[in-house]
mmCIF file of C-alpha atoms in Angstrom:
data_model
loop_
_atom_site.group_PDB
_atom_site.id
_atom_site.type_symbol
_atom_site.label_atom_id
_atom_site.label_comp_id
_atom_site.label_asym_id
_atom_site.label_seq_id
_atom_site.Cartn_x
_atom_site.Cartn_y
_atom_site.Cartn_z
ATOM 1 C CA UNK A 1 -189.028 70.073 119.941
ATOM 2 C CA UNK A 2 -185.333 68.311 119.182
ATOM 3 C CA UNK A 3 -185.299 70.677 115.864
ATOM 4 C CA UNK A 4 -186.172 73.932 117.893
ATOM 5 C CA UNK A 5 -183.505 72.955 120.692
ATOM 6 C CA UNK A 6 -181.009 72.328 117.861
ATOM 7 C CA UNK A 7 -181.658 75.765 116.854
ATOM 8 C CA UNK A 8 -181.153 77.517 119.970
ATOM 9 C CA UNK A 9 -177.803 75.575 120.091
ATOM 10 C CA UNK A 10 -176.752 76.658 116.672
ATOM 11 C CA UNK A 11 -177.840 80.721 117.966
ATOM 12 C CA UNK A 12 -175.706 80.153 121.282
ATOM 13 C CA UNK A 13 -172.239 79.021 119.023
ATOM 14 C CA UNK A 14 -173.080 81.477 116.309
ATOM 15 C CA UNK A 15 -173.119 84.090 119.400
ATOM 16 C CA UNK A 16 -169.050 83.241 121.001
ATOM 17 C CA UNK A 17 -168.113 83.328 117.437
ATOM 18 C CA UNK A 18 -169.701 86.765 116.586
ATOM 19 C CA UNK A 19 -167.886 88.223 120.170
ATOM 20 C CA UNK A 20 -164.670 86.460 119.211
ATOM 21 C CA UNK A 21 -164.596 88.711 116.110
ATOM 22 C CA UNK A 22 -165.851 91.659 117.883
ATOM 23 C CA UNK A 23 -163.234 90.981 119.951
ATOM 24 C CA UNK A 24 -160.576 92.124 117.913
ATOM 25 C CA UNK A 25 -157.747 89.993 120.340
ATOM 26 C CA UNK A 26 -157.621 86.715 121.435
ATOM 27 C CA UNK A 27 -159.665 85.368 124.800
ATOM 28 C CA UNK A 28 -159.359 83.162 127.023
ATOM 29 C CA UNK A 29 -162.142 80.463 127.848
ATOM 30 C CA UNK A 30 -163.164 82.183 131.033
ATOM 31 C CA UNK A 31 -163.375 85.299 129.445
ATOM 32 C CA UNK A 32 -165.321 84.303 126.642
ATOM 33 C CA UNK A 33 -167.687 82.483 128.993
ATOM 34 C CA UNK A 34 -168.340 85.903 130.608
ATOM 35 C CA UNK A 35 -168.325 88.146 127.375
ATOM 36 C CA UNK A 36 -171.481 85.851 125.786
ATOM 37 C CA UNK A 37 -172.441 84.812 129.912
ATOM 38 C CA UNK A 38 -172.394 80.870 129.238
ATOM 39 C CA UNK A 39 -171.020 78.257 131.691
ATOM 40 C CA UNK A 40 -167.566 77.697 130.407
ATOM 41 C CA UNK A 41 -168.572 73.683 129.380
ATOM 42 C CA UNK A 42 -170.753 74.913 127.564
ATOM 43 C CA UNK A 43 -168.314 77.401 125.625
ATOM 44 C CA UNK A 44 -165.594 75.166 125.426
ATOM 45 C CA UNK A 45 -167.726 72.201 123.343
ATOM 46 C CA UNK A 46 -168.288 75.123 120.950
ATOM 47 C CA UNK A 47 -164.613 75.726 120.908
ATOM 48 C CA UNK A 48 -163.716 72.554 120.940
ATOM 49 C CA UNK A 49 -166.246 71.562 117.093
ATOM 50 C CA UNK A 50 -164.780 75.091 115.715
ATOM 51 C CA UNK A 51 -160.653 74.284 116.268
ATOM 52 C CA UNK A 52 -161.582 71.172 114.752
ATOM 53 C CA UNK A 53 -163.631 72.748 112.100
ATOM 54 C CA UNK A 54 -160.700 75.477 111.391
ATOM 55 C CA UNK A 55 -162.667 78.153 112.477
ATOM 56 C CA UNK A 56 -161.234 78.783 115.769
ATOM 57 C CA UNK A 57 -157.384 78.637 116.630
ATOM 58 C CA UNK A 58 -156.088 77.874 119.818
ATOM 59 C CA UNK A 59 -152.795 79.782 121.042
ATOM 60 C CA UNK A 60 -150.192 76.876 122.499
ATOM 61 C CA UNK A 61 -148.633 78.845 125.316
ATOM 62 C CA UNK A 62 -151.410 81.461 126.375
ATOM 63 C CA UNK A 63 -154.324 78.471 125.779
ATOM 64 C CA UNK A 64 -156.334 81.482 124.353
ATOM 65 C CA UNK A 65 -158.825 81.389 121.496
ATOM 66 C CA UNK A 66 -158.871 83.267 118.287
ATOM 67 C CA UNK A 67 -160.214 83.228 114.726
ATOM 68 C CA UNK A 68 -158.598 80.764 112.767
ATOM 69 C CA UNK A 69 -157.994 80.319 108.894
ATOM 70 C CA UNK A 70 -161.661 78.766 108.107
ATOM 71 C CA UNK A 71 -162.732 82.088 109.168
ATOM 72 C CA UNK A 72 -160.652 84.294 107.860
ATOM 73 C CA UNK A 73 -161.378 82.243 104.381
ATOM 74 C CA UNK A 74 -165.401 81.886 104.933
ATOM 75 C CA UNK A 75 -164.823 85.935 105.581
ATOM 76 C CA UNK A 76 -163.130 86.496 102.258
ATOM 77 C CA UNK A 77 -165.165 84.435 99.830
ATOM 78 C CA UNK A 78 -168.205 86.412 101.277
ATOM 79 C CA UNK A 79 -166.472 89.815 100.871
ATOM 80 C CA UNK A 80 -165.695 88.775 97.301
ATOM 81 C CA UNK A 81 -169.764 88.192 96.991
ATOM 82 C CA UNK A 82 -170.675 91.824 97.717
ATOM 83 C CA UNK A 83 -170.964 93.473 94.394
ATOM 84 C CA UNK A 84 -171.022 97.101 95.622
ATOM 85 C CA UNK A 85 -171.763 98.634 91.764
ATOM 86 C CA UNK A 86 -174.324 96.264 90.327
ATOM 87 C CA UNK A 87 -176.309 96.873 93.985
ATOM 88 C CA UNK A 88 -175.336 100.736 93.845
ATOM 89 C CA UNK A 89 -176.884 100.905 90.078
ATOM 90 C CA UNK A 90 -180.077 98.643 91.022
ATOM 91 C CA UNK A 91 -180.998 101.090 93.740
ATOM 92 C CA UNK A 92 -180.392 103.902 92.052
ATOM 93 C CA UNK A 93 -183.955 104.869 90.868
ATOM 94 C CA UNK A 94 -184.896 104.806 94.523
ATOM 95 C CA UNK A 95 -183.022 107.367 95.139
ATOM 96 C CA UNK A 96 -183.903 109.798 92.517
ATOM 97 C CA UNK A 97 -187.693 109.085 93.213
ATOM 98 C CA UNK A 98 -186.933 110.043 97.058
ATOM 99 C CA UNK A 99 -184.624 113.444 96.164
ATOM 100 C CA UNK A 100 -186.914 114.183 92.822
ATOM 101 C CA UNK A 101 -182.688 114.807 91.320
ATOM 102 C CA UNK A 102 -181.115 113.619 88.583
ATOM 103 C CA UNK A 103 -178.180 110.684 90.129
ATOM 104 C CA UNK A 104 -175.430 109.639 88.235
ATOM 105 C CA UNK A 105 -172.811 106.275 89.524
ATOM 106 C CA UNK A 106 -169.315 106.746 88.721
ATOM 107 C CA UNK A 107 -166.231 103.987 89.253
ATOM 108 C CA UNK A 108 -162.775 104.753 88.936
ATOM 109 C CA UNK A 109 -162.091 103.716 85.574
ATOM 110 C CA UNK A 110 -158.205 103.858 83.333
ATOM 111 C CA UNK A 111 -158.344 107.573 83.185
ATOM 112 C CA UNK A 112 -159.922 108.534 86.375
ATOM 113 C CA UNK A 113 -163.365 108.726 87.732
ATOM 114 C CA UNK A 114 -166.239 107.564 84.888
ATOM 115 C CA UNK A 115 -169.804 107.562 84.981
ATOM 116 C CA UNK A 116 -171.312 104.730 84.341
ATOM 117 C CA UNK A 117 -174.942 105.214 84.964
ATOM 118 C CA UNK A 118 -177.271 107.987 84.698
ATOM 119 C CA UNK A 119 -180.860 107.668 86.213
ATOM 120 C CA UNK A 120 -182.569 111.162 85.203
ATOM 121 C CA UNK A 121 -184.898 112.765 87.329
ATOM 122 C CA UNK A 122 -188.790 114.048 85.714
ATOM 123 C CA UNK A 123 -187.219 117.609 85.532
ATOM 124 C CA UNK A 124 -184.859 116.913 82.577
ATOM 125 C CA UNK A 125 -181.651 118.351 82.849
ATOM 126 C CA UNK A 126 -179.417 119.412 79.587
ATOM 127 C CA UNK A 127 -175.697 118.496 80.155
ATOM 128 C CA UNK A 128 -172.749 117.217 78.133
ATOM 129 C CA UNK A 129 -172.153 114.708 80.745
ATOM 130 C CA UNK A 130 -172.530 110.994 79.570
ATOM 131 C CA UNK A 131 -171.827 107.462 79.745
ATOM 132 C CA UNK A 132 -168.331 106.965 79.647
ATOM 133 C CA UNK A 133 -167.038 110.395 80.456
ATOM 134 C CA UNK A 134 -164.883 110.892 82.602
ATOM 135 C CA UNK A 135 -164.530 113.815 85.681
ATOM 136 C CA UNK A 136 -162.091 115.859 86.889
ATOM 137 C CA UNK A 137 -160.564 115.029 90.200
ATOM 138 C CA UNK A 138 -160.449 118.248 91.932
ATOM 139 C CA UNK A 139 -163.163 120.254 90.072
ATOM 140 C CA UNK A 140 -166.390 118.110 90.183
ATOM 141 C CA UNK A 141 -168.156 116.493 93.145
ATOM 142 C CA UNK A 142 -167.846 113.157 91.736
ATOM 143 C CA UNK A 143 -163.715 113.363 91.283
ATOM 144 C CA UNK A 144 -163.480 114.751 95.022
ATOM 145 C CA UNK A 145 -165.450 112.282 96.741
ATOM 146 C CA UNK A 146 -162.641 109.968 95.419
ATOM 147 C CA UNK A 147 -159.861 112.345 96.112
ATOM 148 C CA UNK A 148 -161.373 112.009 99.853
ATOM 149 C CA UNK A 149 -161.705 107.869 99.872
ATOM 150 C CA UNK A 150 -159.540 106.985 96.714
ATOM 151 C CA UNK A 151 -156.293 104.555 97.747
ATOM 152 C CA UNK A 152 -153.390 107.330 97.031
ATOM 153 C CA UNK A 153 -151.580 104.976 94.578
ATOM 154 C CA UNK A 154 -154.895 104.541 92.263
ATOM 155 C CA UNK A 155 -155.539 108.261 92.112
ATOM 156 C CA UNK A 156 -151.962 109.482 92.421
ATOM 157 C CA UNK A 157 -151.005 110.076 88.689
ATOM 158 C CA UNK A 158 -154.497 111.823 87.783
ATOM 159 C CA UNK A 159 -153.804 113.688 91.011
ATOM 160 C CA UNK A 160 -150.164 114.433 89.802
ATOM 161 C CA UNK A 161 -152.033 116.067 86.521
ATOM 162 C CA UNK A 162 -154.678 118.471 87.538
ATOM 163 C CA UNK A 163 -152.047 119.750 90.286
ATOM 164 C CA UNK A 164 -149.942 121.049 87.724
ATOM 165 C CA UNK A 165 -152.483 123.351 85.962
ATOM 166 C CA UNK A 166 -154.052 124.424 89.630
ATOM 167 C CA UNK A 167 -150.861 124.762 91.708
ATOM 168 C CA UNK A 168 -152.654 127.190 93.933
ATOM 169 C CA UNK A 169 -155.299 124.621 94.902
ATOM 170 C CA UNK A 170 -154.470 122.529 98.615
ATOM 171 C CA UNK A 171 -155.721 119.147 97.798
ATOM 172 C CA UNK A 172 -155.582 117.914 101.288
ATOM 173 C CA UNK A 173 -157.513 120.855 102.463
ATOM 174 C CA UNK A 174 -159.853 119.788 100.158
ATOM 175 C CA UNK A 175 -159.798 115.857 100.810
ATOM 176 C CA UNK A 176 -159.819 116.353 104.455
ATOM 177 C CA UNK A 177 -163.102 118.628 104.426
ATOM 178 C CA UNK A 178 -164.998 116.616 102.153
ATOM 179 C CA UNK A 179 -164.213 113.542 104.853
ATOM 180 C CA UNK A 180 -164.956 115.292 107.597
ATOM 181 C CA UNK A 181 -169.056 116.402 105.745
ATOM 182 C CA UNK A 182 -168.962 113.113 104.429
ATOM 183 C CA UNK A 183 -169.533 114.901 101.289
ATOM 184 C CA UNK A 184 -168.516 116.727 98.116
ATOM 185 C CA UNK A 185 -170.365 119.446 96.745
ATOM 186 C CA UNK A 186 -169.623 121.860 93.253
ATOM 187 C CA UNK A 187 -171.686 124.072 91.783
ATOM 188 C CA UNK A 188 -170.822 126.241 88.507
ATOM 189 C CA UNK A 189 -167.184 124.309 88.676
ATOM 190 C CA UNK A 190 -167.649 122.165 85.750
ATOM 191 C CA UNK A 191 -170.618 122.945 83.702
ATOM 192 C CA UNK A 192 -172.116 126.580 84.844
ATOM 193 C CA UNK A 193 -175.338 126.476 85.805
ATOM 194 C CA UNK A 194 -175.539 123.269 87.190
ATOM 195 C CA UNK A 195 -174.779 122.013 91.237
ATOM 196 C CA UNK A 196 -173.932 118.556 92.396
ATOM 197 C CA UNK A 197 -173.369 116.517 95.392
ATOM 198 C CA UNK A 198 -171.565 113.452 95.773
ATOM 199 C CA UNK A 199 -170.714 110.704 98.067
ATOM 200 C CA UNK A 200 -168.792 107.301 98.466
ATOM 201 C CA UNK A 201 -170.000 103.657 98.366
ATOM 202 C CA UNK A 202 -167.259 102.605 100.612
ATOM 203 C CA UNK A 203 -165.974 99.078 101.187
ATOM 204 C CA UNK A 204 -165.050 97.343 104.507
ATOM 205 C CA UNK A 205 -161.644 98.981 104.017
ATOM 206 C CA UNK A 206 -163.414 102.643 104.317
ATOM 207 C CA UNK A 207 -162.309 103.122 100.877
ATOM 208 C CA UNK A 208 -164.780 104.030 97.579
ATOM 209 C CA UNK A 209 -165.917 101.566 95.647
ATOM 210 C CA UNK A 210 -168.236 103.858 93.367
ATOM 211 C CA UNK A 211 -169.459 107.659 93.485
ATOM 212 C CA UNK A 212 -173.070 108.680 93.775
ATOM 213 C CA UNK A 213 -174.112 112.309 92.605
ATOM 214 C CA UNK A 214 -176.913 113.987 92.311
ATOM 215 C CA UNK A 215 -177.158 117.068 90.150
ATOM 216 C CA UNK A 216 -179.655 119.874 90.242
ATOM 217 C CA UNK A 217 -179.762 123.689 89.114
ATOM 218 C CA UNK A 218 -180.000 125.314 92.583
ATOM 219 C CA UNK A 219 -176.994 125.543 94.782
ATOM 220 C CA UNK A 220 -179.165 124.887 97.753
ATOM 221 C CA UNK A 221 -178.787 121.280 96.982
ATOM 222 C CA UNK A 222 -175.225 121.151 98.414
ATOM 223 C CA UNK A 223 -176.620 122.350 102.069
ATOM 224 C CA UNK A 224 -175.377 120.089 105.002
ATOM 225 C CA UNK A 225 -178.475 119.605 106.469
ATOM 226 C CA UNK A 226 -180.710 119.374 103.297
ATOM 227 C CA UNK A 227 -182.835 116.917 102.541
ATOM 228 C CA UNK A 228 -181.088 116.335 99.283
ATOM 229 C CA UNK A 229 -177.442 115.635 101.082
ATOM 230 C CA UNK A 230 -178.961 113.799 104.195
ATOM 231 C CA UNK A 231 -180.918 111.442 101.662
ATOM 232 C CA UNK A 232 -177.442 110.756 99.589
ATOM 233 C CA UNK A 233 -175.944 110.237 102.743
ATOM 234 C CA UNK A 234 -178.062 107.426 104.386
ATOM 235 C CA UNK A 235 -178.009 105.577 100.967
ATOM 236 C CA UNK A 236 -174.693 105.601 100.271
ATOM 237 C CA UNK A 237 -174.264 104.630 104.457
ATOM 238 C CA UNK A 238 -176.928 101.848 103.502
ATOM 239 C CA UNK A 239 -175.122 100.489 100.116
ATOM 240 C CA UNK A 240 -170.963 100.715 102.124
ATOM 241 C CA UNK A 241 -169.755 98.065 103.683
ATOM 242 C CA UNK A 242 -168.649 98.877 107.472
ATOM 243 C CA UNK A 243 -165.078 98.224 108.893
ATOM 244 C CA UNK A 244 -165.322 95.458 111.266
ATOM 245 C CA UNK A 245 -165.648 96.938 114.626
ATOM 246 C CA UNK A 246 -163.618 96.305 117.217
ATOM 247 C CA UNK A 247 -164.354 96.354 121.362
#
């Protein structure tokens, strides 16, 4: 019985330290009391083992409560745990099984965006595409889904590039469509004959990590509402790591 009571005691502080960092601003004791409805004793004992543990800080001349530098380092170290490519690559077959399409993972690499990882569908597909090569930026699906999520500075001298042999193409046109499908699609642009579809593995900072694509011979893949895009979608969704949320 003591064990299962400890339990429910380690659940209730777990709880006013999940709302604190839902939170997104500092609280006071009564208000934290009412956000995870507690008695305020009972709230401020919590409090009271977490300043002393580093996990909460207490402001001097507002007396509120906020995260304090335990969390923000127990946050980091696990951030540095997630390993968004190795988990990307391992699920990978799942995903071709479920679309019946070729998928290929791509990072950014020295020279721009590289595939690392092909996982080929039962319908074998003839390509030039391989381990190690690299895409273009603005004409494959792959190299737009990072000119969408891509940090500026990483893809800016790559961008600089391919901008000066297609002047005529509007890049931000371009970036700010595939954000807004949550998706880039190509098909004839790089190798005729063939379609793809691509989305980001993003990280808590909403930026990519990796590229998933899936390739196929029918531009009918690329349709919004497809089962091919909607499956890419939910497991690239399922594989990012969400910005905290704020209330």
């Amino acid at each position: 019985m003591a064990e299962s009571a400890g339990i429910q005691s380690l659940d209730s502080a777990l709880r006013v330290l999940e709302t604190m960092s839902e939170a997104g601003t500092p609280l006071s004791l009564s208000e934290l009391a009412r956000r995870v409805d507690m008695p305020a004793s009972k709230v401020h004992r919590y409090l009271a083992s977490f300043v002393n543990s580093g996990l909460v800080a207490q402001a001097g001349k507002s007396g509120k409560y906020d995260l304090g530098p335990g969390a923000i380092a127990l946050g980091l170290s696990a951030m540095s745990r997630l390993d968004f490519v190795n988990r990307t690559a391992d699920a990978l077959p799942d995903l071709c099984a479920e679309t019946g399409f070729t998928a290929m993972l791509s990072i950014w690499g020295n020279f721009g965006p590289t595939i690392i990882r092909w996982e080929r569908a039962a319908g074998f597909i003839v390509t030039t595409l391989g381990l190690g090569t690299t895409m273009p930026l603005l004409g494959s699906a792959t190299g737009r889904a990072f000119l969408a999520w891509a940090q500026p500075n990483v893809i800016s001298t790559r961008l600089a590039e391919e901008r000066a042999a297609n002047p005529s193409l509007d890049t931000q046109a371009i970036a700010k469509q595939v954000r807004a499908d949550g998706y880039a699609w190509v098909s004839g642009d790089l190798i005729p004959g063939l379609a793809a579809i691509s989305a980001p593995v993003l990280n808590w900072q909403d930026e990519v990590e990796a590229a998933v694509t899936l390739i196929g011979t029918d531009v009918a893949i690329a349709k919004p509402d497809g089962a091919p895009v909607l499956a890419l979608k939910a497991f690239c969704t399922r594989l990012s790591q969400p910005a905290p949320t704020r209330a």
